[in-house]
Amino acid sequence: MIDTTWWQRAVIYQIYPRSFQDSNGDGVGDLRGITRRLRHLVDLGVDAVWLSPIFTSPMEDFGYDVADYCGIDPLFGSMQDFDELLETAHGYGLKVLLDLVPNHTSSEHPWFIESRSSRGSAKRDWYIWRDPAPHGGPPNNWLSEFGGSAWAFDKESGQYYYHAFLTSQPDLNWRNPDVRAAIHDVMRFWLRKRVDGFRIDVLWHLIKDDQFRDNPVNRGFREGQPPHWQVLPLHTTDQPEVHDVVAGFRRVANEFEDRLLIGEIYLPPKRLVAYYGKDLEGVQLPFNFGLLETRWHARELARLIDEYEEALPSGSWPNWVLGNHDRPRIATRVGIAQARVAAMLLLTLRGTPTIYYGDEIGLTNADIPPELLCDPLGKSVPFLGRDGARGPMPWDASLYGGFSNTAPWCVCPYDEGSPNVADQQESAASMLALYRRLIEARRQHPALAIGSYQPLVATGDVLLFKRSHEGSASIMVALNLGAQPAAAVLHGSLGVGKVVVSAFGDRMGEMVKEEVDLRPSEGLVIELSEQSPRAS
Ligand code: NOJ
């Protein structure tokens, strides 16, 4: 039996706090609202909740612009509300992860105000300040992910500061040991409160080239791609020295018992896995966004899984993500029918899955007219707008979906007939019921929770794989990624099996052997009657 810690068996659930539950009638979700809705997570069966930032912030990037790392923004409530949330969650057996945003602060953070006050300020070097280029203009060609140059000019001191995102999100200088120490203390503040860990924002951005060399021009750039792709981020992200910073975070987490660090990193598998760190002294889970970026096609998904599995360093633990607050919702990307298959894939692959709130009821992206966009990225690059995936959680069919008693902070996108929790609660065939059964199956079958992964078939629209764990029944997962019926052949050696989860909720208990027929967009989780031999 392999030794596992809580986060290896866990299912993580991401909450975007603005949009989960409003408790004080201002149309914005808050901490008391989340506490009130924790039962939903317990009923769903998840183990941990990750909250997008709840800290004091001018909210220009909706909390990813922090003005006080140890304060709760009044929009979300008070520290007492947070303590109550944490205690209630722990009482339910739920772990709580916060969102640490160490790459940049808000320009309203006292550190930046001091840094900007003069060239000689004691905190000048806490941020990245440079003189203009010899003939004027920004120091180099680095681009902001939110459009335009990544350098903002400060008239008073005659220098530019670097911001990978908004001009109001200046990047901290992680080469400065005082910055490291200050953020380490922020981590300790929350860890002492018994927070169970952090998701760390844009971890691969923390260190930039110390010679400030121009990024190479991207010759493959095409219209319709994010504008900052015009240059390749060779000197702005994924620098070798970042691993030292990551190991520093881990050392702090290790001062406490059983805490988890998850890194937000958009890199291909081979480079991503470096964030597990030398001797696994990096983050325990570098977020694997492969499913967000791969075409929804059996062979391509099989290739992704193989590539990721092969890249994993020995002793490391995999993870999978299907959606987050930065990407279109899965039900919009692959369609509502395939969203069921996607849920089955997320929750049966080897590794810790993260569910994005609302995906468990099959929410789709809201269509938001341009004049109502709130997201700063959407305002500068409309096709990258993220509002559509950040809508209020529809709890019931009432006017504001049970989210609030007043108009929500962003367009309430849900028309009559669109999904809500209360309706789905009633139906065994709902998406919510499917998520619950899948999570329950992970709990019941060690093969699903911690077993090995073996690819079987990726032909046409069928994806078939096996999960096994010594001493317990093996599991076969059969997914039809197409809109036509398909048959999955259980090769002779797989023997006979019993369906334990079915995409439409109507085939549980069915016995299958040799061949299993799949309806369009159907998936089955099948318990095989053979047992994996116990290791002697
Ligand atoms: C990544 C976060 O997920 C995203 O929402 C945010 O805009 C950027 N980091 C900048 O903090």
mmCIF file with all atom_site columns, N, CA and C and ligand atoms in Angstrom, residues 14 16 50 52-53 61-65 99 101 103-104 145-146 164-166 169 199 201-202 204 264 266 324-326 375-377 386 390, ligand 1:
data_model
loop_
_atom_site.group_PDB
_atom_site.id
_atom_site.type_symbol
_atom_site.label_atom_id
_atom_site.label_alt_id
_atom_site.label_comp_id
_atom_site.label_asym_id
_atom_site.label_entity_id
_atom_site.label_seq_id
_atom_site.pdbx_PDB_ins_code
_atom_site.Cartn_x
_atom_site.Cartn_y
_atom_site.Cartn_z
_atom_site.occupancy
_atom_site.B_iso_or_equiv
_atom_site.pdbx_formal_charge
_atom_site.auth_seq_id
_atom_site.auth_comp_id
_atom_site.auth_asym_id
_atom_site.auth_atom_id
_atom_site.pdbx_PDB_model_num
ATOM   1   N N  . GLN A 1 14  ? -12.508 24.885 -6.416  1.00 0.00 ? 14  GLN A N  1
ATOM   2   C CA . GLN A 1 14  ? -12.168 26.316 -6.438  1.00 0.00 ? 14  GLN A CA 1
ATOM   3   C C  . GLN A 1 14  ? -13.411 27.185 -6.329  1.00 0.00 ? 14  GLN A C  1
ATOM   4   N N  . TYR A 1 16  ? -14.677 31.153 -6.521  1.00 0.00 ? 16  TYR A N  1
ATOM   5   C CA . TYR A 1 16  ? -14.397 32.546 -6.850  1.00 0.00 ? 16  TYR A CA 1
ATOM   6   C C  . TYR A 1 16  ? -15.290 33.354 -5.910  1.00 0.00 ? 16  TYR A C  1
ATOM   7   N N  . TRP A 1 50  ? -10.327 25.854 -2.411  1.00 0.00 ? 50  TRP A N  1
ATOM   8   C CA . TRP A 1 50  ? -9.350  26.907 -2.664  1.00 0.00 ? 50  TRP A CA 1
ATOM   9   C C  . TRP A 1 50  ? -10.155 28.173 -2.962  1.00 0.00 ? 50  TRP A C  1
ATOM   10  N N  . SER A 1 52  ? -10.150 31.950 -4.325  1.00 0.00 ? 52  SER A N  1
ATOM   11  C CA . SER A 1 52  ? -9.430  33.022 -5.020  1.00 0.00 ? 52  SER A CA 1
ATOM   12  C C  . SER A 1 52  ? -9.307  34.184 -4.035  1.00 0.00 ? 52  SER A C  1
ATOM   13  N N  . PRO A 1 53  ? -8.413  35.167 -4.286  1.00 0.00 ? 53  PRO A N  1
ATOM   14  C CA . PRO A 1 53  ? -8.024  36.126 -3.240  1.00 0.00 ? 53  PRO A CA 1
ATOM   15  C C  . PRO A 1 53  ? -9.178  36.834 -2.526  1.00 0.00 ? 53  PRO A C  1
ATOM   16  N N  . ASP A 1 61  ? -7.976  44.019 -10.434 1.00 0.00 ? 61  ASP A N  1
ATOM   17  C CA . ASP A 1 61  ? -7.945  42.679 -11.035 1.00 0.00 ? 61  ASP A CA 1
ATOM   18  C C  . ASP A 1 61  ? -8.665  41.710 -10.082 1.00 0.00 ? 61  ASP A C  1
ATOM   19  N N  . PHE A 1 62  ? -9.744  42.223 -9.498  1.00 0.00 ? 62  PHE A N  1
ATOM   20  C CA . PHE A 1 62  ? -10.623 41.430 -8.637  1.00 0.00 ? 62  PHE A CA 1
ATOM   21  C C  . PHE A 1 62  ? -9.887  40.620 -7.581  1.00 0.00 ? 62  PHE A C  1
ATOM   22  N N  . GLY A 1 63  ? -8.978  41.314 -6.898  1.00 0.00 ? 63  GLY A N  1
ATOM   23  C CA . GLY A 1 63  ? -8.319  40.692 -5.751  1.00 0.00 ? 63  GLY A CA 1
ATOM   24  C C  . GLY A 1 63  ? -6.919  40.186 -6.048  1.00 0.00 ? 63  GLY A C  1
ATOM   25  N N  . TYR A 1 64  ? -6.580  40.027 -7.334  1.00 0.00 ? 64  TYR A N  1
ATOM   26  C CA . TYR A 1 64  ? -5.213  39.621 -7.672  1.00 0.00 ? 64  TYR A CA 1
ATOM   27  C C  . TYR A 1 64  ? -4.285  40.838 -7.650  1.00 0.00 ? 64  TYR A C  1
ATOM   28  N N  . ASP A 1 65  ? -4.775  41.919 -7.057  1.00 0.00 ? 65  ASP A N  1
ATOM   29  C CA . ASP A 1 65  ? -3.975  43.129 -6.831  1.00 0.00 ? 65  ASP A CA 1
ATOM   30  C C  . ASP A 1 65  ? -4.101  43.423 -5.333  1.00 0.00 ? 65  ASP A C  1
ATOM   31  N N  . ASP A 1 99  ? -5.197  31.900 -1.718  1.00 0.00 ? 99  ASP A N  1
ATOM   32  C CA . ASP A 1 99  ? -4.512  32.241 -2.958  1.00 0.00 ? 99  ASP A CA 1
ATOM   33  C C  . ASP A 1 99  ? -3.403  33.225 -2.614  1.00 0.00 ? 99  ASP A C  1
ATOM   34  N N  . VAL A 1 101 ? -0.505  35.660 -3.716  1.00 0.00 ? 101 VAL A N  1
ATOM   35  C CA . VAL A 1 101 ? -0.172  36.391 -4.960  1.00 0.00 ? 101 VAL A CA 1
ATOM   36  C C  . VAL A 1 101 ? 1.172   37.105 -4.757  1.00 0.00 ? 101 VAL A C  1
ATOM   37  N N  . ASN A 1 103 ? 3.817   37.498 -6.885  1.00 0.00 ? 103 ASN A N  1
ATOM   38  C CA . ASN A 1 103 ? 4.555   38.082 -8.014  1.00 0.00 ? 103 ASN A CA 1
ATOM   39  C C  . ASN A 1 103 ? 4.450   39.595 -8.050  1.00 0.00 ? 103 ASN A C  1
ATOM   40  N N  . HIS A 1 104 ? 3.267   40.088 -7.632  1.00 0.00 ? 104 HIS A N  1
ATOM   41  C CA . HIS A 1 104 ? 3.027   41.530 -7.721  1.00 0.00 ? 104 HIS A CA 1
ATOM   42  C C  . HIS A 1 104 ? 2.108   41.940 -6.581  1.00 0.00 ? 104 HIS A C  1
ATOM   43  N N  . GLU A 1 145 ? 0.892   40.871 -19.982 1.00 0.00 ? 145 GLU A N  1
ATOM   44  C CA . GLU A 1 145 ? -0.123  39.879 -20.391 1.00 0.00 ? 145 GLU A CA 1
ATOM   45  C C  . GLU A 1 145 ? -1.476  40.548 -20.592 1.00 0.00 ? 145 GLU A C  1
ATOM   46  N N  . PHE A 1 146 ? -1.617  41.753 -20.077 1.00 0.00 ? 146 PHE A N  1
ATOM   47  C CA . PHE A 1 146 ? -2.887  42.458 -20.228 1.00 0.00 ? 146 PHE A CA 1
ATOM   48  C C  . PHE A 1 146 ? -2.825  43.510 -21.330 1.00 0.00 ? 146 PHE A C  1
ATOM   49  N N  . ALA A 1 164 ? 3.962   42.696 -15.058 1.00 0.00 ? 164 ALA A N  1
ATOM   50  C CA . ALA A 1 164 ? 3.607   41.634 -16.013 1.00 0.00 ? 164 ALA A CA 1
ATOM   51  C C  . ALA A 1 164 ? 2.116   41.673 -16.340 1.00 0.00 ? 164 ALA A C  1
ATOM   52  N N  . PHE A 1 165 ? 1.323   42.335 -15.465 1.00 0.00 ? 165 PHE A N  1
ATOM   53  C CA . PHE A 1 165 ? -0.131  42.393 -15.690 1.00 0.00 ? 165 PHE A CA 1
ATOM   54  C C  . PHE A 1 165 ? -0.535  43.869 -15.786 1.00 0.00 ? 165 PHE A C  1
ATOM   55  N N  . LEU A 1 166 ? -1.456  44.344 -14.958 1.00 0.00 ? 166 LEU A N  1
ATOM   56  C CA . LEU A 1 166 ? -1.895  45.741 -15.071 1.00 0.00 ? 166 LEU A CA 1
ATOM   57  C C  . LEU A 1 166 ? -0.807  46.715 -14.595 1.00 0.00 ? 166 LEU A C  1
ATOM   58  N N  . GLN A 1 169 ? -0.457  46.728 -11.026 1.00 0.00 ? 169 GLN A N  1
ATOM   59  C CA . GLN A 1 169 ? 0.052   45.492 -10.400 1.00 0.00 ? 169 GLN A CA 1
ATOM   60  C C  . GLN A 1 169 ? 1.578   45.402 -10.584 1.00 0.00 ? 169 GLN A C  1
ATOM   61  N N  . ARG A 1 199 ? -2.622  28.114 -3.026  1.00 0.00 ? 199 ARG A N  1
ATOM   62  C CA . ARG A 1 199 ? -2.417  28.074 -4.471  1.00 0.00 ? 199 ARG A CA 1
ATOM   63  C C  . ARG A 1 199 ? -1.575  29.334 -4.735  1.00 0.00 ? 199 ARG A C  1
ATOM   64  N N  . ASP A 1 201 ? -0.072  32.131 -7.126  1.00 0.00 ? 201 ASP A N  1
ATOM   65  C CA . ASP A 1 201 ? -0.354  32.790 -8.397  1.00 0.00 ? 201 ASP A CA 1
ATOM   66  C C  . ASP A 1 201 ? 0.917   32.915 -9.251  1.00 0.00 ? 201 ASP A C  1
ATOM   67  N N  . VAL A 1 202 ? 0.772   32.722 -10.541 1.00 0.00 ? 202 VAL A N  1
ATOM   68  C CA . VAL A 1 202 ? 1.826   32.869 -11.569 1.00 0.00 ? 202 VAL A CA 1
ATOM   69  C C  . VAL A 1 202 ? 3.240   32.554 -11.066 1.00 0.00 ? 202 VAL A C  1
ATOM   70  N N  . TRP A 1 204 ? 5.559   30.774 -12.171 1.00 0.00 ? 204 TRP A N  1
ATOM   71  C CA . TRP A 1 204 ? 6.680   30.733 -13.124 1.00 0.00 ? 204 TRP A CA 1
ATOM   72  C C  . TRP A 1 204 ? 7.147   32.130 -13.567 1.00 0.00 ? 204 TRP A C  1
ATOM   73  N N  . GLU A 1 264 ? 0.521   27.839 -9.706  1.00 0.00 ? 264 GLU A N  1
ATOM   74  C CA . GLU A 1 264 ? -0.090  28.142 -11.000 1.00 0.00 ? 264 GLU A CA 1
ATOM   75  C C  . GLU A 1 264 ? 1.031   28.330 -12.019 1.00 0.00 ? 264 GLU A C  1
ATOM   76  N N  . TYR A 1 266 ? 1.695   27.856 -16.305 1.00 0.00 ? 266 TYR A N  1
ATOM   77  C CA . TYR A 1 266 ? 1.290   27.439 -17.650 1.00 0.00 ? 266 TYR A CA 1
ATOM   78  C C  . TYR A 1 266 ? 2.542   27.113 -18.452 1.00 0.00 ? 266 TYR A C  1
ATOM   79  N N  . ASN A 1 324 ? -10.984 27.056 -14.678 1.00 0.00 ? 324 ASN A N  1
ATOM   80  C CA . ASN A 1 324 ? -10.682 28.015 -13.610 1.00 0.00 ? 324 ASN A CA 1
ATOM   81  C C  . ASN A 1 324 ? -11.221 29.384 -14.017 1.00 0.00 ? 324 ASN A C  1
ATOM   82  N N  . HIS A 1 325 ? -10.972 30.376 -13.173 1.00 0.00 ? 325 HIS A N  1
ATOM   83  C CA . HIS A 1 325 ? -11.551 31.702 -13.379 1.00 0.00 ? 325 HIS A CA 1
ATOM   84  C C  . HIS A 1 325 ? -10.903 32.474 -14.519 1.00 0.00 ? 325 HIS A C  1
ATOM   85  N N  . ASP A 1 326 ? -9.901  31.877 -15.164 1.00 0.00 ? 326 ASP A N  1
ATOM   86  C CA . ASP A 1 326 ? -9.217  32.568 -16.268 1.00 0.00 ? 326 ASP A CA 1
ATOM   87  C C  . ASP A 1 326 ? -9.574  31.989 -17.633 1.00 0.00 ? 326 ASP A C  1
ATOM   88  N N  . ASP A 1 375 ? -13.970 42.634 -16.417 1.00 0.00 ? 375 ASP A N  1
ATOM   89  C CA . ASP A 1 375 ? -12.606 42.122 -16.361 1.00 0.00 ? 375 ASP A CA 1
ATOM   90  C C  . ASP A 1 375 ? -11.640 43.046 -17.107 1.00 0.00 ? 375 ASP A C  1
ATOM   91  N N  . PRO A 1 376 ? -10.556 43.469 -16.446 1.00 0.00 ? 376 PRO A N  1
ATOM   92  C CA . PRO A 1 376 ? -9.620  44.379 -17.121 1.00 0.00 ? 376 PRO A CA 1
ATOM   93  C C  . PRO A 1 376 ? -8.979  43.746 -18.363 1.00 0.00 ? 376 PRO A C  1
ATOM   94  N N  . LEU A 1 377 ? -8.775  42.429 -18.330 1.00 0.00 ? 377 LEU A N  1
ATOM   95  C CA . LEU A 1 377 ? -8.205  41.776 -19.510 1.00 0.00 ? 377 LEU A CA 1
ATOM   96  C C  . LEU A 1 377 ? -9.207  41.830 -20.665 1.00 0.00 ? 377 LEU A C  1
ATOM   97  N N  . ARG A 1 386 ? -12.727 37.364 -19.317 1.00 0.00 ? 386 ARG A N  1
ATOM   98  C CA . ARG A 1 386 ? -12.940 36.242 -18.397 1.00 0.00 ? 386 ARG A CA 1
ATOM   99  C C  . ARG A 1 386 ? -14.248 36.329 -17.621 1.00 0.00 ? 386 ARG A C  1
ATOM   100 N N  . ARG A 1 390 ? -17.131 33.731 -14.735 1.00 0.00 ? 390 ARG A N  1
ATOM   101 C CA . ARG A 1 390 ? -17.062 34.150 -13.332 1.00 0.00 ? 390 ARG A CA 1
ATOM   102 C C  . ARG A 1 390 ? -18.428 34.543 -12.779 1.00 0.00 ? 390 ARG A C  1
HETATM 103 C C1 . NOJ B 2 .   ? -3.311  34.678 -12.512 1.00 0.00 ? 1   NOJ B C1 1
HETATM 104 C C2 . NOJ B 2 .   ? -4.712  34.768 -12.009 1.00 0.00 ? 1   NOJ B C2 1
HETATM 105 O O1 . NOJ B 2 .   ? -5.306  33.492 -12.075 1.00 0.00 ? 1   NOJ B O1 1
HETATM 106 C C3 . NOJ B 2 .   ? -5.442  35.789 -12.868 1.00 0.00 ? 1   NOJ B C3 1
HETATM 107 O O2 . NOJ B 2 .   ? -6.812  35.815 -12.592 1.00 0.00 ? 1   NOJ B O2 1
HETATM 108 C C4 . NOJ B 2 .   ? -4.802  37.132 -12.631 1.00 0.00 ? 1   NOJ B C4 1
HETATM 109 O O3 . NOJ B 2 .   ? -5.398  38.101 -13.462 1.00 0.00 ? 1   NOJ B O3 1
HETATM 110 C C5 . NOJ B 2 .   ? -3.309  37.066 -12.924 1.00 0.00 ? 1   NOJ B C5 1
HETATM 111 N N1 . NOJ B 2 .   ? -2.694  35.936 -12.293 1.00 0.00 ? 1   NOJ B N1 1
HETATM 112 C C6 . NOJ B 2 .   ? -2.624  38.280 -12.407 1.00 0.00 ? 1   NOJ B C6 1
HETATM 113 O O4 . NOJ B 2 .   ? -2.590  38.204 -11.007 1.00 0.00 ? 1   NOJ B O4 1
#
